[in-house]
Amino acid sequence: MLIVHKYGGTSVGSLERIESVASRVAKVKKEGNDLVVVVSAMSGETNKLIGFANHFSENPSKREMDMLLSSGERVTAALLAIALQESGVDAIAMTGRQAGIKTDSSHTYARIASIDPKAMQREIDAGRVVIVAGFQGINEDGAVTTLGRGGSDLSAVAIAASLKADACEIYSDVDGIYTTDPRIEPKAKKMDFISYDEMLELASLGAKVLQNRSVELAKKLKVKMIAKSSFSDAEGTVIGEESEDMEAVLVSGIALDKNQARVTIREVIDRPGIAAEIFTKLADEQINVDMIIQNASTDGKTNLGFTIPQSESSRAKAVIEAFDHDIGAMDFDDSVCKVSVVGVGMKSHSGVAATAFRAMAKESINIEMISTSEIKISMIIAEKYAGLAVRTLHNVYELDI
Ligand code: ASP
Ligand code: MG
């Protein structure tokens, strides 16, 4: 088998941790597998480098930031190769460029354009473990680029696809994806399997485990991902293509997003094009609008409500203020959260939403906004009910048994 391993910051956070990753890799190699290992910078390292740059400039050149930040991953790659060589395993460390990774030119947030796996393949064929510095590539001009925070996951998935690897195992300090956040509901269970689409909807549960962009790419290129812990030998969670028997399971997990704000714009002049103008402006400012509700209008005026990430509130305020001649008052409510019920089984079962609403009603939790997709029901509720809502839903869909 050809397997790609990816080790995140905490998994390589100290020399002892790198040593322990080396023994894990050596074991898998000795079992007769071919192996490419993608590594992150040691934990805290990327932030430390950003701090160094900010000592000189609040707004450092993005090109030089890529020069700087890409070094963190190179340190880990070289150290892991040295540790492996010392234990008698033939290994070679490569930068993104040496591994054949080409990107576009958006410094600090580059997209992978192509991977030429020849150099990696040559080393694999020579029996070596290939260690690749994650999170980086080069652009057309040969300048170093980085792929955005958490980008080593993306490197790993793209490399796995280019080499047609059997699996891409993502190691962190969490042993898989749970039915909900175990800190909120201790009865949460680790899933054996979850589909790409469910994983993307449950992003808030996987956020510390898998970078979202990497799951999107894995879905597109059909790369089987496995989320595992480098601190234990537990099985992990497979993220893969949906299969038919999965529809037997109604709901897979309950996600919670506390980083939500609800915006209400009152007395919006009700004329064709006003919603288009407001939401185009918000989109131009890269503000992610999620749920939208518009009430029936009275006297030529209507109320418009929507949700955005809390962190984008002040930018959204500025955008909406520019419409002051078309709107009455606006208010922002940060004390809301979004709970989502996710499962591919919803596609073929009815009444899943009604069950959620009944459960909320029984706990006297008011649902302020609702949105649904084929595999998800999301509700905006007061943030103080977040924990209660998650536990109630986890229980009502029997995720704890
Ligand atoms: N070191 C980079 C970061 O902290 C990339 C990664 O860890 O995947 O964002
Ligand atoms: Mg990371």
Coordinates of C-alpha atoms and ligand atoms in Angstrom, one line a residue:
M1 CA 0.0 0.0 0.0
L2 CA 1.0 3.6 -0.6
I3 CA -0.1 5.7 2.3
V4 CA 0.2 9.5 3.0
H5 CA 0.5 10.5 6.6
K6 CA 0.2 14.1 7.7
Y7 CA 1.3 15.2 11.2
G8 CA -0.1 18.4 12.6
G9 CA 1.7 20.9 14.9
T10 CA 1.0 19.2 18.2
S11 CA 2.0 15.8 16.8
V12 CA 5.5 17.2 16.1
G13 CA 5.4 19.8 18.9
S14 CA 8.7 18.8 20.5
L15 CA 11.8 16.7 19.7
E16 CA 10.2 13.8 21.7
R17 CA 7.1 14.0 19.7
I18 CA 9.1 14.0 16.4
E19 CA 10.9 10.9 17.8
S20 CA 7.6 9.2 18.4
V21 CA 6.3 10.1 14.9
A22 CA 9.5 8.6 13.5
S23 CA 8.8 5.3 15.3
R24 CA 5.3 5.2 14.0
V25 CA 6.4 5.9 10.5
A26 CA 9.3 3.3 10.8
K27 CA 6.7 0.7 11.9
V28 CA 4.4 1.3 9.0
K29 CA 7.3 1.3 6.5
K30 CA 8.6 -2.0 8.0
E31 CA 5.2 -3.6 7.5
G32 CA 5.9 -3.3 3.8
N33 CA 4.1 0.0 2.9
D34 CA 5.3 2.9 0.8
L35 CA 5.0 6.1 2.7
V36 CA 4.9 9.9 2.1
V37 CA 4.8 12.0 5.3
V38 CA 3.6 15.6 5.2
V39 CA 4.4 17.7 8.2
S40 CA 3.3 20.9 9.8
A41 CA 5.5 23.3 11.6
M42 CA 6.1 22.5 15.3
S43 CA 3.1 23.8 17.3
G44 CA 3.3 27.6 18.0
E45 CA 6.1 28.0 15.4
T46 CA 4.0 29.7 12.7
N47 CA 2.5 32.1 15.2
K48 CA 6.0 32.9 16.5
L49 CA 7.3 33.7 13.0
I50 CA 4.3 35.9 12.4
G51 CA 5.1 37.7 15.7
F52 CA 8.7 38.2 14.5
A53 CA 7.5 39.9 11.3
N54 CA 5.0 42.1 13.2
H55 CA 8.0 43.4 15.2
F56 CA 9.1 45.2 12.1
S57 CA 5.8 45.8 10.3
E58 CA 2.1 45.7 10.9
N59 CA 1.6 44.9 7.3
P60 CA 4.6 42.9 6.1
S61 CA 4.9 42.0 2.4
K62 CA 3.0 38.8 1.7
R63 CA 5.8 37.5 -0.5
E64 CA 8.3 37.8 2.3
M65 CA 5.8 36.3 4.8
D66 CA 5.7 33.2 2.6
M67 CA 9.5 33.0 2.6
L68 CA 9.3 33.2 6.4
L69 CA 6.4 31.0 7.2
S70 CA 7.4 28.2 4.9
S71 CA 10.6 27.7 6.9
G72 CA 8.6 26.3 9.9
E73 CA 7.5 23.2 8.0
R74 CA 11.0 22.7 6.5
V75 CA 12.5 22.5 10.0
T76 CA 10.1 19.7 11.0
A77 CA 10.6 17.8 7.7
A78 CA 14.4 17.8 8.0
L79 CA 14.3 16.8 11.7
L80 CA 12.0 13.9 11.0
A81 CA 14.2 12.7 8.1
I82 CA 17.2 12.8 10.4
A83 CA 15.4 11.0 13.1
L84 CA 14.3 8.3 10.7
Q85 CA 17.8 7.9 9.2
E86 CA 19.2 7.5 12.6
S87 CA 16.8 4.6 13.3
G88 CA 17.9 2.9 10.1
V89 CA 15.0 3.9 7.9
D90 CA 16.0 5.5 4.6
A91 CA 14.3 8.8 4.3
I92 CA 14.5 12.1 2.4
A93 CA 13.1 15.5 3.2
M94 CA 11.7 17.7 0.5
T95 CA 10.4 21.3 0.3
G96 CA 7.1 21.9 -1.6
R97 CA 9.1 22.9 -4.7
Q98 CA 11.2 19.7 -4.6
A99 CA 8.0 17.7 -4.2
G100 CA 6.7 19.3 -7.4
I101 CA 3.9 21.4 -6.0
K102 CA 3.0 24.4 -8.1
T103 CA 0.5 27.0 -7.0
D104 CA -1.0 30.3 -8.2
S105 CA 0.5 33.6 -7.0
S106 CA -1.8 34.5 -4.2
H107 CA 0.8 34.8 -1.5
T108 CA -0.2 33.6 2.0
Y109 CA -3.4 32.0 0.5
A110 CA -2.3 30.2 -2.6
R111 CA -4.2 27.5 -4.4
I112 CA -2.5 24.4 -5.7
A113 CA -2.4 24.5 -9.5
S114 CA -0.6 21.2 -10.1
I115 CA 1.6 18.5 -8.6
D116 CA 4.3 16.7 -10.6
P117 CA 4.9 13.6 -8.5
K118 CA 7.9 12.4 -10.4
A119 CA 10.5 13.3 -7.9
M120 CA 8.5 11.8 -5.0
Q121 CA 7.8 8.7 -7.0
R122 CA 11.5 8.2 -7.8
E123 CA 12.4 8.3 -4.1
I124 CA 9.5 6.0 -3.2
D125 CA 10.7 3.5 -5.9
A126 CA 14.2 3.7 -4.4
G127 CA 12.6 2.5 -1.1
R128 CA 12.8 5.8 0.8
V129 CA 10.2 7.4 3.0
V130 CA 9.5 10.8 1.5
I131 CA 9.0 13.6 4.0
V132 CA 7.4 16.7 2.5
A133 CA 7.2 20.2 4.2
G134 CA 3.5 20.9 4.2
F135 CA 1.7 24.2 3.5
Q136 CA 3.8 25.4 0.6
G137 CA 4.6 25.3 -3.0
I138 CA 6.1 27.7 -5.6
N139 CA 4.4 30.0 -8.1
E140 CA 5.2 30.4 -11.8
D141 CA 8.1 32.7 -11.0
G142 CA 9.6 30.2 -8.6
A143 CA 8.7 32.3 -5.5
V144 CA 7.7 30.3 -2.4
T145 CA 4.0 30.5 -1.6
T146 CA 2.0 29.2 1.3
L147 CA -1.5 27.7 1.3
G148 CA -3.3 29.5 4.1
R149 CA -3.5 28.6 7.8
G150 CA -3.9 24.8 8.4
G151 CA -2.7 24.3 4.8
S152 CA -0.6 21.2 5.4
D153 CA -3.8 19.1 5.3
L154 CA -4.4 20.5 1.8
S155 CA -0.8 19.5 0.8
A156 CA -1.4 16.0 2.1
V157 CA -4.6 15.5 0.2
A158 CA -3.3 16.9 -3.0
I159 CA -0.1 14.7 -2.7
A160 CA -2.2 11.6 -2.0
A161 CA -4.3 12.3 -5.1
S162 CA -1.2 12.9 -7.3
L163 CA 0.4 9.7 -6.2
K164 CA -2.9 7.8 -6.2
A165 CA -2.3 6.8 -2.6
D166 CA -4.6 4.3 -0.9
A167 CA -5.3 6.6 2.0
C168 CA -4.4 10.0 3.5
E169 CA -4.2 9.7 7.2
I170 CA -4.4 13.0 9.1
Y171 CA -2.8 12.8 12.6
S172 CA -3.6 15.3 15.3
D173 CA -4.2 15.2 19.0
V174 CA -7.8 14.2 18.6
D175 CA -8.6 10.6 17.7
G176 CA -11.4 11.2 15.2
I177 CA -14.7 12.9 14.5
Y178 CA -17.3 12.7 17.2
T179 CA -21.1 12.9 17.0
T180 CA -20.9 16.2 18.8
D181 CA -18.4 18.2 20.8
P182 CA -17.5 15.9 23.8
R183 CA -16.9 18.9 26.0
I184 CA -20.6 19.8 25.6
E185 CA -22.0 16.3 25.6
P186 CA -19.8 13.7 27.3
K187 CA -21.9 10.9 25.7
A188 CA -20.6 11.9 22.3
K189 CA -19.4 8.9 20.3
K190 CA -16.5 8.6 17.8
M191 CA -17.8 7.8 14.3
D192 CA -16.2 5.0 12.3
F193 CA -17.2 6.6 9.1
I194 CA -18.6 9.9 7.8
S195 CA -19.2 11.2 4.2
Y196 CA -17.4 14.2 2.8
D197 CA -20.6 16.2 2.7
E198 CA -21.5 15.5 6.3
M199 CA -18.0 16.3 7.3
L200 CA -18.2 19.7 5.5
E201 CA -21.5 20.5 7.3
L202 CA -20.0 19.4 10.6
A203 CA -17.0 21.7 10.1
S204 CA -17.4 23.1 13.6
L205 CA -16.8 19.5 15.0
G206 CA -13.9 18.8 12.7
A207 CA -12.3 22.2 12.8
K208 CA -9.5 21.2 15.1
V209 CA -9.0 18.0 13.3
L210 CA -9.3 18.7 9.5
Q211 CA -9.0 21.8 7.5
N212 CA -12.2 22.4 5.5
R213 CA -10.5 23.1 2.2
S214 CA -8.7 19.8 2.4
V215 CA -12.0 18.0 2.8
E216 CA -13.4 19.8 -0.2
L217 CA -10.4 18.7 -2.3
A218 CA -10.6 15.2 -1.0
K219 CA -14.2 15.0 -2.1
K220 CA -13.4 16.4 -5.5
L221 CA -10.4 14.0 -6.1
K222 CA -12.0 11.1 -4.2
V223 CA -9.2 10.8 -1.7
K224 CA -10.0 8.6 1.4
M225 CA -9.1 10.6 4.5
I226 CA -8.7 9.1 7.9
A227 CA -8.6 11.3 11.0
K228 CA -6.4 9.8 13.7
S229 CA -4.5 10.6 16.8
S230 CA -0.7 10.4 16.9
F231 CA -1.0 10.1 20.7
S232 CA -2.8 6.7 20.7
D233 CA -3.4 3.6 18.5
A234 CA -7.1 4.2 18.3
E235 CA -8.8 3.5 15.0
G236 CA -9.8 7.0 13.8
T237 CA -12.7 8.1 11.6
V238 CA -12.8 7.5 7.8
I239 CA -14.0 10.4 5.7
G240 CA -15.1 9.0 2.3
E241 CA -17.8 8.6 -0.3
E242 CA -21.4 8.2 0.8
S243 CA -22.6 4.6 0.5
E244 CA -26.2 3.5 0.3
D245 CA -26.5 1.8 3.7
M246 CA -25.5 5.1 5.3
E247 CA -29.0 6.4 4.6
A248 CA -30.2 4.0 7.2
V249 CA -28.6 6.2 9.8
L250 CA -30.9 9.3 10.0
V251 CA -28.6 11.7 11.7
S252 CA -24.8 11.5 12.0
G253 CA -24.0 14.5 14.3
I254 CA -24.9 17.7 15.9
A255 CA -22.8 20.8 15.2
L256 CA -22.6 24.0 17.1
D257 CA -21.4 27.4 15.9
K258 CA -21.1 30.1 18.5
N259 CA -19.5 32.6 16.2
Q260 CA -22.7 33.8 14.8
A261 CA -24.4 37.2 14.8
R262 CA -27.9 38.1 13.7
V263 CA -28.4 41.3 11.8
T264 CA -31.9 42.8 11.5
I265 CA -32.5 45.7 9.2
R266 CA -35.9 47.2 9.8
E267 CA -38.1 49.2 7.5
V268 CA -36.2 48.5 4.3
I269 CA -37.7 50.3 1.4
D270 CA -39.5 47.5 -0.5
R271 CA -38.4 48.0 -4.1
P272 CA -37.0 45.5 -6.6
G273 CA -33.2 45.3 -6.4
I274 CA -32.7 46.4 -2.8
A275 CA -31.9 42.9 -1.5
A276 CA -29.6 42.4 -4.5
E277 CA -27.7 45.6 -3.7
I278 CA -27.3 44.9 0.0
F279 CA -26.1 41.3 -0.4
T280 CA -23.9 42.2 -3.4
K281 CA -22.1 44.8 -1.3
L282 CA -21.7 42.3 1.6
A283 CA -20.3 39.7 -0.8
D284 CA -17.9 42.2 -2.3
E285 CA -16.6 42.7 1.3
Q286 CA -16.2 38.9 1.6
I287 CA -18.8 38.8 4.4
N288 CA -20.3 35.3 4.6
V289 CA -24.0 35.7 4.9
D290 CA -25.7 32.5 6.0
M291 CA -29.4 32.4 6.7
I292 CA -31.7 35.1 5.3
I293 CA -35.3 35.9 6.3
Q294 CA -37.4 38.6 4.7
N295 CA -40.8 39.4 6.2
A296 CA -43.9 40.2 4.2
S297 CA -43.9 43.9 3.6
T298 CA -46.4 46.5 5.0
D299 CA -46.6 50.1 3.8
G300 CA -44.0 49.5 1.2
K301 CA -41.4 48.6 3.9
T302 CA -40.1 45.2 5.0
N303 CA -37.7 43.7 7.6
L304 CA -34.7 41.8 6.6
G305 CA -32.8 39.4 8.9
F306 CA -29.7 37.4 8.3
T307 CA -26.8 35.8 10.0
I308 CA -23.0 36.4 9.6
P309 CA -19.9 35.3 11.5
Q310 CA -19.5 37.5 14.6
S311 CA -16.0 38.4 13.6
E312 CA -17.4 40.1 10.5
S313 CA -19.9 42.3 12.4
S314 CA -18.1 45.6 12.2
R315 CA -17.4 45.3 8.5
A316 CA -21.0 44.4 7.9
K317 CA -22.1 47.5 9.9
A318 CA -20.1 49.7 7.7
V319 CA -21.6 48.2 4.5
I320 CA -25.2 48.5 5.7
E321 CA -24.7 52.1 7.0
A322 CA -24.1 53.1 3.4
F323 CA -27.7 52.3 2.7
D324 CA -29.1 54.7 5.3
H325 CA -31.5 56.4 2.9
D326 CA -33.1 53.0 2.1
I327 CA -33.4 51.5 5.6
G328 CA -34.8 52.3 9.0
A329 CA -32.9 50.9 12.0
M330 CA -30.4 48.0 12.1
D331 CA -29.4 45.9 15.0
F332 CA -26.8 43.3 15.7
D333 CA -27.3 40.5 18.1
D334 CA -24.1 38.6 19.1
S335 CA -25.9 36.5 21.7
V336 CA -27.1 33.8 19.3
C337 CA -25.7 30.5 18.1
K338 CA -26.4 28.0 15.4
V339 CA -27.1 24.4 16.1
S340 CA -27.2 22.0 13.2
V341 CA -28.5 18.5 12.8
V342 CA -26.6 16.7 10.0
G343 CA -27.1 13.4 8.2
V344 CA -27.3 12.0 4.7
G345 CA -30.2 9.8 5.9
M346 CA -32.5 12.9 5.9
K347 CA -32.6 12.7 2.1
S348 CA -34.8 9.6 2.3
H349 CA -36.7 10.1 5.5
S350 CA -39.3 12.6 6.4
G351 CA -40.1 14.2 9.7
V352 CA -36.5 14.7 10.8
A353 CA -37.0 18.5 11.1
A354 CA -40.2 18.1 13.0
T355 CA -38.5 16.0 15.5
A356 CA -35.8 18.7 16.1
F357 CA -38.5 21.4 16.4
R358 CA -40.5 19.3 18.9
A359 CA -37.4 18.7 21.0
M360 CA -36.6 22.4 21.1
A361 CA -40.2 23.2 22.1
K362 CA -40.1 20.7 24.9
E363 CA -37.2 22.5 26.4
S364 CA -38.9 25.9 25.8
I365 CA -36.1 27.0 23.5
N366 CA -37.3 29.5 21.0
I367 CA -36.1 29.0 17.4
E368 CA -35.3 32.3 15.9
M369 CA -34.4 31.3 12.4
I370 CA -34.3 28.0 10.4
S371 CA -32.6 26.9 7.3
T372 CA -32.4 23.5 5.8
S373 CA -30.5 21.6 3.0
E374 CA -30.8 18.1 1.8
I375 CA -28.6 16.8 4.7
K376 CA -28.9 19.5 7.3
I377 CA -31.3 21.4 9.5
S378 CA -29.8 24.6 11.1
M379 CA -31.5 26.6 13.8
I380 CA -30.6 30.0 15.3
I381 CA -31.3 30.1 19.0
A382 CA -30.2 32.2 22.0
E383 CA -26.6 31.4 22.9
K384 CA -27.4 30.6 26.5
Y385 CA -29.3 27.5 25.3
A386 CA -26.4 26.2 23.2
G387 CA -25.4 23.3 25.5
L388 CA -28.9 22.3 26.3
A389 CA -29.9 22.3 22.6
V390 CA -26.9 20.2 21.6
R391 CA -27.5 17.6 24.4
T392 CA -31.3 17.5 23.7
L393 CA -30.8 16.9 20.0
H394 CA -28.0 14.4 20.6
N395 CA -30.4 12.5 22.8
V396 CA -33.5 12.7 20.6
Y397 CA -31.7 11.3 17.6
E398 CA -30.2 8.5 19.8
L399 CA -26.6 9.4 18.9
D400 CA -25.5 8.3 22.4
I401 CA -26.5 4.6 21.9
Ligands
ASP1 N1 1.9 25.7 10.0 C1 0.8 26.2 9.3 C2 -0.2 26.8 10.2 O1 -0.1 26.8 11.4 C3 0.2 25.2 8.4 C4 -0.3 23.9 9.1 O2 -0.1 23.7 10.3 O3 -1.0 23.2 8.5 O4 -1.3 27.3 9.8
MG2 MG -2.8 22.5 11.8

